[in-house]
Tab-separated table of C-alpha atoms in Angstrom:
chain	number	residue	atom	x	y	z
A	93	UNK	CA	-8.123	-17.483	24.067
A	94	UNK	CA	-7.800	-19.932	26.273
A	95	UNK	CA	-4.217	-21.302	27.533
A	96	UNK	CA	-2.723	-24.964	26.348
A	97	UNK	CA	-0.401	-26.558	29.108
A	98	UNK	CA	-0.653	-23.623	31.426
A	99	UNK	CA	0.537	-21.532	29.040
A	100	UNK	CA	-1.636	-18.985	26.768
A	101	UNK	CA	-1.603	-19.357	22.959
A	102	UNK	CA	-0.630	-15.997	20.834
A	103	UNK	CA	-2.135	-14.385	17.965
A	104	UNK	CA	-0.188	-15.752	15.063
A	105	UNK	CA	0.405	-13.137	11.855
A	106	UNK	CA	1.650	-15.135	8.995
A	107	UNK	CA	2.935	-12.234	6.473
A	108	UNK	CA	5.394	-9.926	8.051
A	109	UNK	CA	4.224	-6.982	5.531
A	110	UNK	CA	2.098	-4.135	5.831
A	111	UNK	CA	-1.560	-6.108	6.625
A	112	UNK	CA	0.740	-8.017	9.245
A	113	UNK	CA	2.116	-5.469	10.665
A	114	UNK	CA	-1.039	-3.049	10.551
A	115	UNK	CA	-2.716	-5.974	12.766
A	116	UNK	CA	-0.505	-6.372	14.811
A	117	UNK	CA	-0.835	-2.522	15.841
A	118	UNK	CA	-4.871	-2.884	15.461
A	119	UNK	CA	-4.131	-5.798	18.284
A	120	UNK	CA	-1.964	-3.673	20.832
A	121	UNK	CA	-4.844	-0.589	19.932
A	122	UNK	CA	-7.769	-2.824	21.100
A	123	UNK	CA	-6.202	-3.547	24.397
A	124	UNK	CA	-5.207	-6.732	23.569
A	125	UNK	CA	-2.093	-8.161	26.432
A	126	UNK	CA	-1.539	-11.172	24.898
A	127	UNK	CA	1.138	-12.954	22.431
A	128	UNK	CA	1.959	-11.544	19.256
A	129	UNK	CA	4.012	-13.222	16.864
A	130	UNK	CA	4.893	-12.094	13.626
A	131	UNK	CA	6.167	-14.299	11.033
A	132	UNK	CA	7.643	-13.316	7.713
A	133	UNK	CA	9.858	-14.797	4.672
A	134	UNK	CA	11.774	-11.650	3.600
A	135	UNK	CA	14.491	-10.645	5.640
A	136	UNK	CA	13.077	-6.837	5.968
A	137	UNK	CA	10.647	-5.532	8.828
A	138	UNK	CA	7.445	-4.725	7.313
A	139	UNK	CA	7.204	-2.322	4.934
A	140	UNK	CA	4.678	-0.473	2.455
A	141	UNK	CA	4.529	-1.289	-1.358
A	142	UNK	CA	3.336	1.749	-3.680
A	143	UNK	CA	7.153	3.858	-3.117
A	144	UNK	CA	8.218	0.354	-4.821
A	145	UNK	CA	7.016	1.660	-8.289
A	146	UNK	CA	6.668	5.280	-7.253
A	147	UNK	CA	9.111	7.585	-5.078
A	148	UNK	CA	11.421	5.167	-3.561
A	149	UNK	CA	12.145	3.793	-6.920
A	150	UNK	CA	12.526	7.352	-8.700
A	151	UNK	CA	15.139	7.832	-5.865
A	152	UNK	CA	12.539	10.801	-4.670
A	153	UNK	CA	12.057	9.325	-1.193
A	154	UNK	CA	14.866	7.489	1.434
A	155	UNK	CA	14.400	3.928	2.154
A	156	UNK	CA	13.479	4.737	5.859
A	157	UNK	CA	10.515	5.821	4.741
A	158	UNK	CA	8.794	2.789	3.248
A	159	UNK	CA	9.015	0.866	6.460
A	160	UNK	CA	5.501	0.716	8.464
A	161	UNK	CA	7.033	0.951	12.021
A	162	UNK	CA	10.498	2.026	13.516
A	163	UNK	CA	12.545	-1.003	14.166
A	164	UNK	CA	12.309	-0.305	18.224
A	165	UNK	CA	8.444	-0.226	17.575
A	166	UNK	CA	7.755	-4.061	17.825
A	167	UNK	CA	10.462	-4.563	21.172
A	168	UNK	CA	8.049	-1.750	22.689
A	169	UNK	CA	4.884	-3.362	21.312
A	170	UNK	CA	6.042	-6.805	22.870
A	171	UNK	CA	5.736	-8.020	19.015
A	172	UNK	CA	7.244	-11.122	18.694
A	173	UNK	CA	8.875	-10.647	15.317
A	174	UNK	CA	10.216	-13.173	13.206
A	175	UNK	CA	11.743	-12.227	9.837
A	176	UNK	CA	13.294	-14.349	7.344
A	177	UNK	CA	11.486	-17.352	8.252
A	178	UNK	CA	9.048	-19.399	6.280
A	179	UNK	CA	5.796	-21.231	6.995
A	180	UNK	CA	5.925	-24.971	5.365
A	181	UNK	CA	2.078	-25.972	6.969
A	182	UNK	CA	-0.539	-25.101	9.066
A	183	UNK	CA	-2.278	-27.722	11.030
A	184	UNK	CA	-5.893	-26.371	11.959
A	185	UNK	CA	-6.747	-29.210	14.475
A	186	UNK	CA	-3.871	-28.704	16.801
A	187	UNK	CA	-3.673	-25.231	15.779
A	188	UNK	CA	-0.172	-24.919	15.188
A	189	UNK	CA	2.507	-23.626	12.309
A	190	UNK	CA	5.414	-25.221	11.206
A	191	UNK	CA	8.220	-23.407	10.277
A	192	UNK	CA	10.740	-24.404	7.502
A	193	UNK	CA	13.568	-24.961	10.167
A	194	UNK	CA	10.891	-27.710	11.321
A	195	UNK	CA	10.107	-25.812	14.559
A	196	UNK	CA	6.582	-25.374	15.267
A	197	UNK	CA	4.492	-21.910	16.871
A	198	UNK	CA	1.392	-22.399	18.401
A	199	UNK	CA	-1.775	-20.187	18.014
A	200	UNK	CA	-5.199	-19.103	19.291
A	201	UNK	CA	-6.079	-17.469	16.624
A	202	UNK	CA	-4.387	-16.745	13.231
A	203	UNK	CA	-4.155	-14.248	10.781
A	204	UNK	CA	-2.884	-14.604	6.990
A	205	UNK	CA	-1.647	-11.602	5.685
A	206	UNK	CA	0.792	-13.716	2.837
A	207	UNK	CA	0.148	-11.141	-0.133
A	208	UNK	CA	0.548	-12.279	-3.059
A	209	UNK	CA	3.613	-13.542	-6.073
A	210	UNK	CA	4.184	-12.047	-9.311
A	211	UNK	CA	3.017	-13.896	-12.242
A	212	UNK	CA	6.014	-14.887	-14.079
A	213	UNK	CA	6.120	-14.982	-18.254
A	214	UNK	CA	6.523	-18.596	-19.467
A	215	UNK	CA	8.333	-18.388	-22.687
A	216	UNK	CA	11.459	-19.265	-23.346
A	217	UNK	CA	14.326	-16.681	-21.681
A	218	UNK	CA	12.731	-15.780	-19.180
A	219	UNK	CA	15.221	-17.164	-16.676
A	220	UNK	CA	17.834	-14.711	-18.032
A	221	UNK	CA	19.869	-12.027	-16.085
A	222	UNK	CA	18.293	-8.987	-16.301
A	223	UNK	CA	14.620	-10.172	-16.505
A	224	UNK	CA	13.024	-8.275	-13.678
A	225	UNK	CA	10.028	-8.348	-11.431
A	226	UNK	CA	8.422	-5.968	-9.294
A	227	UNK	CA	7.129	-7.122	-5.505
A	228	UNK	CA	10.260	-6.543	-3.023
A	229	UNK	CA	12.094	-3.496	-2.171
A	230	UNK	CA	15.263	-5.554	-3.617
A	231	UNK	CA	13.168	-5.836	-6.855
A	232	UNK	CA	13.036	-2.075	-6.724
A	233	UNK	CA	16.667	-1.570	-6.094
A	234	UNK	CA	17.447	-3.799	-9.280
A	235	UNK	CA	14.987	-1.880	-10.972
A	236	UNK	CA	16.247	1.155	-10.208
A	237	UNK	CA	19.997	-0.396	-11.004
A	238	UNK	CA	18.549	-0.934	-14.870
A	239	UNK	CA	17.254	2.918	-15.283
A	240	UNK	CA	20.528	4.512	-16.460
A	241	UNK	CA	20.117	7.263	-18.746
A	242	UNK	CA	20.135	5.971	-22.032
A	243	UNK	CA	19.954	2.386	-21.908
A	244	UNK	CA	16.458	0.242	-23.259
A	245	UNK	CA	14.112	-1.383	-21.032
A	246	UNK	CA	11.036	-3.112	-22.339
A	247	UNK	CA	8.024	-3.220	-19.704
A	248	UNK	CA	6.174	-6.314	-20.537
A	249	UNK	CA	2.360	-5.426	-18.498
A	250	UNK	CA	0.444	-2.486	-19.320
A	251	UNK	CA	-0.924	-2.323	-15.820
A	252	UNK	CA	-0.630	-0.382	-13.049
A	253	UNK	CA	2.812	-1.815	-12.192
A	254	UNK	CA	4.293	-1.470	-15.637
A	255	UNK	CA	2.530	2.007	-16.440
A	256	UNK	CA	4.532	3.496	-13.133
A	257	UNK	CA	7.989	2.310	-13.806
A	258	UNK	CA	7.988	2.687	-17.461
A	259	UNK	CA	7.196	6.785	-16.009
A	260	UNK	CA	9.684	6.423	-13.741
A	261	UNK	CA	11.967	4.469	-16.382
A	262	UNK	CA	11.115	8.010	-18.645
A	263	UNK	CA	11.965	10.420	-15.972
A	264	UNK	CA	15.416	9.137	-15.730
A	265	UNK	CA	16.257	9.355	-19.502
A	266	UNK	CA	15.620	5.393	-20.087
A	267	UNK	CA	14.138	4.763	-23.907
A	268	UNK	CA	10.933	2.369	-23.034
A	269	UNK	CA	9.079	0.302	-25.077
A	270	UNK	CA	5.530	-0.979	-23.441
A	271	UNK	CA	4.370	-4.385	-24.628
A	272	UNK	CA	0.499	-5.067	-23.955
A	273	UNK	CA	-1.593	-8.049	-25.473
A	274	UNK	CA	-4.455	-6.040	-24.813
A	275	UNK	CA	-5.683	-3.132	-27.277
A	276	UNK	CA	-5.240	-0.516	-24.914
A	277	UNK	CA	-3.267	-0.227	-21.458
A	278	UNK	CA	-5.558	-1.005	-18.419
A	279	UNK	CA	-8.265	-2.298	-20.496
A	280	UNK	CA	-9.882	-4.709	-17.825
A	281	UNK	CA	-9.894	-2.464	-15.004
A	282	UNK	CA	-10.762	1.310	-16.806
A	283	UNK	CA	-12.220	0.324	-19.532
A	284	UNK	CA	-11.921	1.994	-23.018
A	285	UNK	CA	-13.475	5.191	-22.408
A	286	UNK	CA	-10.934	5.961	-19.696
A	287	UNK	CA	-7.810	3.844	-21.076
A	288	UNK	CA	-7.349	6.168	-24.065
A	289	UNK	CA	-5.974	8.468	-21.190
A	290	UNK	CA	-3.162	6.337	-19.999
A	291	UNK	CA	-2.136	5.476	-23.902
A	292	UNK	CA	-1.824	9.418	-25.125
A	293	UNK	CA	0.091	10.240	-21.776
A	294	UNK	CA	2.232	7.527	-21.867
A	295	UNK	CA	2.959	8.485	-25.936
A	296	UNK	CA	3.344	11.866	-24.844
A	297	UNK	CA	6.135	11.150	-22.821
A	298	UNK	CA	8.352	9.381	-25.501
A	299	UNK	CA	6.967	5.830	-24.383
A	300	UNK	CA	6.805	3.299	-27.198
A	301	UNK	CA	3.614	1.496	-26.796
A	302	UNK	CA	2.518	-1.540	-29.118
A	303	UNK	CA	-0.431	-3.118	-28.337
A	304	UNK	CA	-2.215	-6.498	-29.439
A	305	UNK	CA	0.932	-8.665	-29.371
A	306	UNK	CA	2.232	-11.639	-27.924
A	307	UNK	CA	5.645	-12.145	-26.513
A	308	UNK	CA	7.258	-15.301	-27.600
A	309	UNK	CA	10.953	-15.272	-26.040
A	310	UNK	CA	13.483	-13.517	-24.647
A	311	UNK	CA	16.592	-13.125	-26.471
A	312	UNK	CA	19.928	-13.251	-25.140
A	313	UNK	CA	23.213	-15.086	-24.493
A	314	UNK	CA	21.651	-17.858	-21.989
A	315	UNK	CA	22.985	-15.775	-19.431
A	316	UNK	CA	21.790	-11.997	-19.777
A	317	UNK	CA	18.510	-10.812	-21.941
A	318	UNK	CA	19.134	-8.645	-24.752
A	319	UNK	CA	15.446	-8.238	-26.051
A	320	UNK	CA	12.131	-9.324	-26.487
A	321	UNK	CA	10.961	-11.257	-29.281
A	322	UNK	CA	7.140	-11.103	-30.645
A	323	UNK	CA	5.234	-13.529	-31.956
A	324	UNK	CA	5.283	-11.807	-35.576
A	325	UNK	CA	9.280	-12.179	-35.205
A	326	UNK	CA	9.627	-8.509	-34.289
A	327	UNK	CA	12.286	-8.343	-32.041
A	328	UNK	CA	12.458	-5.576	-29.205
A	329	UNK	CA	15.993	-4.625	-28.062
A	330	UNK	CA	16.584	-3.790	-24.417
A	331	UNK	CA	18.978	-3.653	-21.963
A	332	UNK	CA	16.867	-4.956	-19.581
A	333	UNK	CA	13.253	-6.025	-19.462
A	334	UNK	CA	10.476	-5.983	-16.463
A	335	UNK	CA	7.478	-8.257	-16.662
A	336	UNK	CA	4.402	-6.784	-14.693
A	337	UNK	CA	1.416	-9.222	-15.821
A	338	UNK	CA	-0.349	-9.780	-13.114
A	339	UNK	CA	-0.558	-11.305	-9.434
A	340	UNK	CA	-1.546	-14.151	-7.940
A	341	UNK	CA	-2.707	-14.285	-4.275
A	342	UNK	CA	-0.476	-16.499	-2.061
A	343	UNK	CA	-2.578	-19.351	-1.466
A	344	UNK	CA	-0.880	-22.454	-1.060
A	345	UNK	CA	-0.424	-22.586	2.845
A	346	UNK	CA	-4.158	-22.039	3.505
A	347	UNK	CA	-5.055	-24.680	0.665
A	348	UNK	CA	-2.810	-27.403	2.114
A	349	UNK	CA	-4.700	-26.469	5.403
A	350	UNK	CA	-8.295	-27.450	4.135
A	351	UNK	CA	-9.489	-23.942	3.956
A	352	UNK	CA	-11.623	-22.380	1.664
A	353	UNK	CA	-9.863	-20.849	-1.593
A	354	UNK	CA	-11.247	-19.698	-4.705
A	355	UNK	CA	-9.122	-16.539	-6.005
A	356	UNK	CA	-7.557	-16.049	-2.889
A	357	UNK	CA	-8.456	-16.909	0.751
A	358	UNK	CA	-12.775	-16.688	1.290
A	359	UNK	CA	-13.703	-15.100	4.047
A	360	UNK	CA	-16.964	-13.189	5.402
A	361	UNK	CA	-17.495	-10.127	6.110
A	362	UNK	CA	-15.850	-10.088	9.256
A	363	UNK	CA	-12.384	-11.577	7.204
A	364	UNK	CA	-12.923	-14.791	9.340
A	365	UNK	CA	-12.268	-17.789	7.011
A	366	UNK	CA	-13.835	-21.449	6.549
A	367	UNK	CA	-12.075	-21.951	9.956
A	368	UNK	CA	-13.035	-20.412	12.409
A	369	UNK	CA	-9.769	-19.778	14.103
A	370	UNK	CA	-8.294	-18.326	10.818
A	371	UNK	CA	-8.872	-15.274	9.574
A	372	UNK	CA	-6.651	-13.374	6.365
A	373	UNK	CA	-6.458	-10.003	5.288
A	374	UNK	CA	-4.508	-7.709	2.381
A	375	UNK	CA	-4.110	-9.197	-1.279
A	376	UNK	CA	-4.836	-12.351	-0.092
A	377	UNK	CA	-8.466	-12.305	0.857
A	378	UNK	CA	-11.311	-13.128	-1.559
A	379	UNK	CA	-13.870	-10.987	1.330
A	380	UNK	CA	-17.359	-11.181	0.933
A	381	UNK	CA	-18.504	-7.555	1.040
A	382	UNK	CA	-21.727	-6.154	2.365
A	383	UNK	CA	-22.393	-3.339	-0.345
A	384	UNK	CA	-21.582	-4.932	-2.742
A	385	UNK	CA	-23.330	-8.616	-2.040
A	386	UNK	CA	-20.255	-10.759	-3.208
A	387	UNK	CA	-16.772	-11.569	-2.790
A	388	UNK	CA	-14.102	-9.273	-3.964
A	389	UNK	CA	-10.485	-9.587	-3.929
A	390	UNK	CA	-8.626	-6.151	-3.747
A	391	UNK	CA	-4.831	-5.951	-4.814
A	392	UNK	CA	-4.231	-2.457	-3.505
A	393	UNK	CA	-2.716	-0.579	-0.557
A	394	UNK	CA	-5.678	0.446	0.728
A	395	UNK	CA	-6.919	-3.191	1.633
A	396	UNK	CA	-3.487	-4.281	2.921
A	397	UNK	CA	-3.953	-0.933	5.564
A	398	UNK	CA	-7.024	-1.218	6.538
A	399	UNK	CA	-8.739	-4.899	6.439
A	400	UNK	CA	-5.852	-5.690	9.444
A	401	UNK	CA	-8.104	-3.263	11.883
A	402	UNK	CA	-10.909	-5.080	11.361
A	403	UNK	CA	-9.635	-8.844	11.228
A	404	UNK	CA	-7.969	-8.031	14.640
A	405	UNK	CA	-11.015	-6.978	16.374
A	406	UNK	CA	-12.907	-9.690	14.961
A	407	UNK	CA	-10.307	-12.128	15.986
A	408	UNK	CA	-10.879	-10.681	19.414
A	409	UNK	CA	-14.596	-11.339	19.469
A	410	UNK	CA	-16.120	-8.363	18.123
A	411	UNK	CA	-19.254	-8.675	16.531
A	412	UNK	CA	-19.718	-5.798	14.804
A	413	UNK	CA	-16.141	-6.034	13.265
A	414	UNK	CA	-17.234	-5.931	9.766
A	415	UNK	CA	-15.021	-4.893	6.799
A	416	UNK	CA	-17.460	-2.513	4.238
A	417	UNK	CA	-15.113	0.121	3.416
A	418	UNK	CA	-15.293	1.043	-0.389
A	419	UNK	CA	-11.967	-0.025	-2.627
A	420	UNK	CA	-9.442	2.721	-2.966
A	421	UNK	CA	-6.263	3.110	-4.670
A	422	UNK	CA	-3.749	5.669	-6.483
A	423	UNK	CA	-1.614	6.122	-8.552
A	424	UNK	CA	1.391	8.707	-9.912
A	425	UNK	CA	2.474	9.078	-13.424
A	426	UNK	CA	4.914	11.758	-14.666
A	427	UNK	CA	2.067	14.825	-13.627
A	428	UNK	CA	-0.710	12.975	-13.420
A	429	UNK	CA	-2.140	12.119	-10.175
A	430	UNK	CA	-5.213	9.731	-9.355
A	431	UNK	CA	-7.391	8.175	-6.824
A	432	UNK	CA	-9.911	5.951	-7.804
A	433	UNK	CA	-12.554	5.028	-5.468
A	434	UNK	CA	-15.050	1.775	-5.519
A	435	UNK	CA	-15.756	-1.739	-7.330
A	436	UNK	CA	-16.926	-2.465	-11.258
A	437	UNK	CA	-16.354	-6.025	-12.080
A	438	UNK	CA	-15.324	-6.313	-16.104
A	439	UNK	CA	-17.957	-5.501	-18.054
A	440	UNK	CA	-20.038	-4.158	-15.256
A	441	UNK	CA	-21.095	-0.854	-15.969
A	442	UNK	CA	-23.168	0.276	-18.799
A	443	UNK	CA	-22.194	3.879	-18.964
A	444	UNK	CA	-19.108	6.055	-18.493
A	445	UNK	CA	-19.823	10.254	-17.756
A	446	UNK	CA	-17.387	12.901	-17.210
A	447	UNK	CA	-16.741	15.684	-15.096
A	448	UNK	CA	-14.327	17.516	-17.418
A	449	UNK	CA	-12.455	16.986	-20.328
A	450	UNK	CA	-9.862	14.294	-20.381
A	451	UNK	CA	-8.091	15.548	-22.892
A	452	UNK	CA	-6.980	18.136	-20.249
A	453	UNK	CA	-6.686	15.460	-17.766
A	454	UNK	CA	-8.379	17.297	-15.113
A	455	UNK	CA	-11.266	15.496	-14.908
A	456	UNK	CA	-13.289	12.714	-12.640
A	457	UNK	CA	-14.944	9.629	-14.569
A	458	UNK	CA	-17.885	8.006	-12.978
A	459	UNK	CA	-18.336	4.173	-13.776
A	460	UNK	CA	-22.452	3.731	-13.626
A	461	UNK	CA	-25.146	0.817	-14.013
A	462	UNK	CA	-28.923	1.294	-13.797
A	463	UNK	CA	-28.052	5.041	-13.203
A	464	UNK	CA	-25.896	4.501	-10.101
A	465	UNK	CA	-22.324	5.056	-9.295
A	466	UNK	CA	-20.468	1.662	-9.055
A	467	UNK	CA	-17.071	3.892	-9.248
A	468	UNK	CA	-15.416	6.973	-9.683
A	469	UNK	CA	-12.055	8.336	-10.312
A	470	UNK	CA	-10.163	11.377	-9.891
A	471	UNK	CA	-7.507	12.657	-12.282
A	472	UNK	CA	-5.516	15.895	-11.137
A	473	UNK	CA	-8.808	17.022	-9.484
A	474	UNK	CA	-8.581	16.634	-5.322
A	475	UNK	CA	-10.058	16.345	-2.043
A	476	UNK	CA	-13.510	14.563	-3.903
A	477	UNK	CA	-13.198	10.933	-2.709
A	478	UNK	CA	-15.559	11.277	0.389
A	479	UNK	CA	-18.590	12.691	-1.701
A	480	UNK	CA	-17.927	10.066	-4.589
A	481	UNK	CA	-17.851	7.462	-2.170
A	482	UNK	CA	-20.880	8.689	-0.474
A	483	UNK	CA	-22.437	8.687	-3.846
A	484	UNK	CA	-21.681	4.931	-4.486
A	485	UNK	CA	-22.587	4.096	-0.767
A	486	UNK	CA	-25.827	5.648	-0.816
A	487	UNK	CA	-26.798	3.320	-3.829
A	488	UNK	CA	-29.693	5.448	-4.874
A	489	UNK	CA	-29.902	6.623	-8.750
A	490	UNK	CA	-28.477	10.157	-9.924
A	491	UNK	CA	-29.135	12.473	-12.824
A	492	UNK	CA	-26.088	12.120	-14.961
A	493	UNK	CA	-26.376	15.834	-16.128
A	494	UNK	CA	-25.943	16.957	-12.804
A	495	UNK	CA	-23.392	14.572	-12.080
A	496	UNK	CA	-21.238	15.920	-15.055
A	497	UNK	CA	-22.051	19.307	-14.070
A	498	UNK	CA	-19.351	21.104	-12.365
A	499	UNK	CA	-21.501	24.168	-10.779
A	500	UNK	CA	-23.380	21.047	-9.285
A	501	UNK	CA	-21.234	19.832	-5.981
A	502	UNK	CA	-20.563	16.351	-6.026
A	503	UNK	CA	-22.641	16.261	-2.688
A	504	UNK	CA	-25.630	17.832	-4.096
A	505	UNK	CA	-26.290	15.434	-7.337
């Protein structure tokens, strides 16, 4: 990382979020002395996600807690950071950012960690008070605002997002009605077998779940929503409504910049991009991965805390830098706990097995194809994700009766 003008380039982090600031640490862990700057748009230091929909938004854990590092941490890291400031280009050739305020940063390498926006509804309405969106911690705080005992919120999204804060939304005495185009919640990512889960606990818990419909408007006074209305002219009251439908990777610096993007940033395996001075990391990266023999773009914690460790080592000329962890999230729902470990694109398994009954739900599910494990995931049933990830690593075929077996242990099928 050679110098320009007698003076030595930094590492540039564009995203001042958990992948940014999770590199930045990798960075300072493998003994790198040089500049760090860390760039972000929102105003707080980097912080972690999942309390957003879980604990910090049920009030169950303090705000210090989301934050990634102590603010004194990036002073005694020399960490350069810079919050509330936004990136308007990237020019690769001089290798430089420009800021919004027009002032530009040099780097000698760079690293986009820029996450991703929500997908926002486009029917008429939907620029109403009231019509909220999960992604910041001040989108949690409104949230959190709207779940007064008593009032109606419609959750528009039966994904992960809108499953955990219509539970949350529950737990504080908030009627909820779910609205989901699909025929059951997390249809594209579960699958049916495992979605009927999610539907019977959500019903269980007083949620109102309609399925198969299509949201046409939002009703209101032009100024604050007062429902939802569906495309059969059923109309929804609420008191507030929160649309979780999707993400979409943050992609429009590293576009403007020539680089590679196809749902999300490309990179290899070692999370460098089509330029080889750029490297991203988190929600953002579409990463070729090494088990699996294609691209994948993960949208979970997981990614945004671990790809960082290997990006900065790459970044720093490390060969064998190579990101092949297995996917990994969680989730929490009233008193149902999960972690769900490894990669099925839609549609691509051919069988489903369980270990237990998930009518209990105590139970793992095991996503197969050509009788190997693609996935698994555990449901009130803990400390199993090392062996299930061992069994999709390994790759090799099992017997599915001993793999539903519980006398068998999961390392033994």
């Amino acid at each position: 990382m050679s110098g320009t003008e007698g003076r030595e380039r930094p590492v540039v982090i564009v995203g001042a979020s958990l992948g940014g600031a999770k590199a930045a640490e990798a960075l300072r862990a493998a003994g790198y002395e040089g500049g760090i700057v860390l760039i972000g748009e929102e105003h707080e230091r980097p912080y972690e996600r999942p309390p957003l929909s879980k604990g910090y938004l049920m009030g169950k854990e303090p705000r210090e807690k989301i934050y990634v590092h102590p603010p004194q941490w990036y002073a005694e890291q020399d960490v350069t950071l810079r919050l509330g400031t936004a990136i308007t280009s990237i020019d690769p050739a001089a290798r430089t950012v420009t800021l919004a305020d027009d002032g530009q940063v040099e780097y000698a390498k760079l690293l986009l960690t820029t996450g991703s926006v929500p997908r926002r509804l486009p029917v008429p309405g939907a620029d109403q008070d009231g019509v909220l969106y999960l992604r910041r911690v001040e989108d949690s705080d409104r949230i959190k605002e709207a779940l007064r005992p008593g009032s109606r919120l419609a959750v528009i999204g039966a994904g992960w997002i809108g499953l955990e804060v219509a539970a949350a939304a529950r737990t504080a005495g908030v009627e909820v009605t779910v609205l989901e185009a699909a025929e059951l919640p997390l249809l594209r990512v579960l699958g049916r077998e495992v979605s009927q889960v999610f539907a019977d606990l959500h019903r269980d818990h007083g949620v109102d779940l309609r399925f198969g419909v299509q949201v046409a408007e939002l009703t209101g006074d032009g100024r604050r929503v007062s429902g939802v209305r569906l495309a059969d002219g059923t109309v929804v009251d609420a008191d507030a409504v929160v649309v979780g439908i999707g993400i979409s990777p943050a992609t429009a610096l590293a576009e403007a910049a020539g680089l590679d993007v196809d749902n999300g940033i490309r990179t290899d395996e070692h999370l460098r991009t089509s330029d080889p001075d750029i490297y991203a990391a988190g929600d953002v990266a579409n990463a070729y991965h090494p088990l699996f023999a294609t691209h994948i773009r993960v949208e979970h914690w997981a990614n945004a805390l671990n790809q960082p460790q290997t990006a900065a080592r790459a970044l720093l000329g490390h060969p064998d830098a190579v990101y092949d962890r297995v996917p990994y999230f969680f989730s929490d729902q009233y008193d149902l706990g999960l972690e769900y470990v490894g990669y099925v694109a839609p549609d691509g398994y051919d069988r489903v097995v369980f270990r237990g009954d998930p009518a209990t739900r105590e139970f793992i599910a095991f996503w197969l194809s050509g009788g190997k494990v693609l996935a698994g995931m555990n449901v009130n049933v803990w400390d199993v994700v090392d062996p299930i990830r061992q069994l999709i690593t390994s790759q090799r075929p099992v017997d599915p009766a001993r793999l539903t077996d519980p006398s068998v242990p999961l390392d033994e099928v």
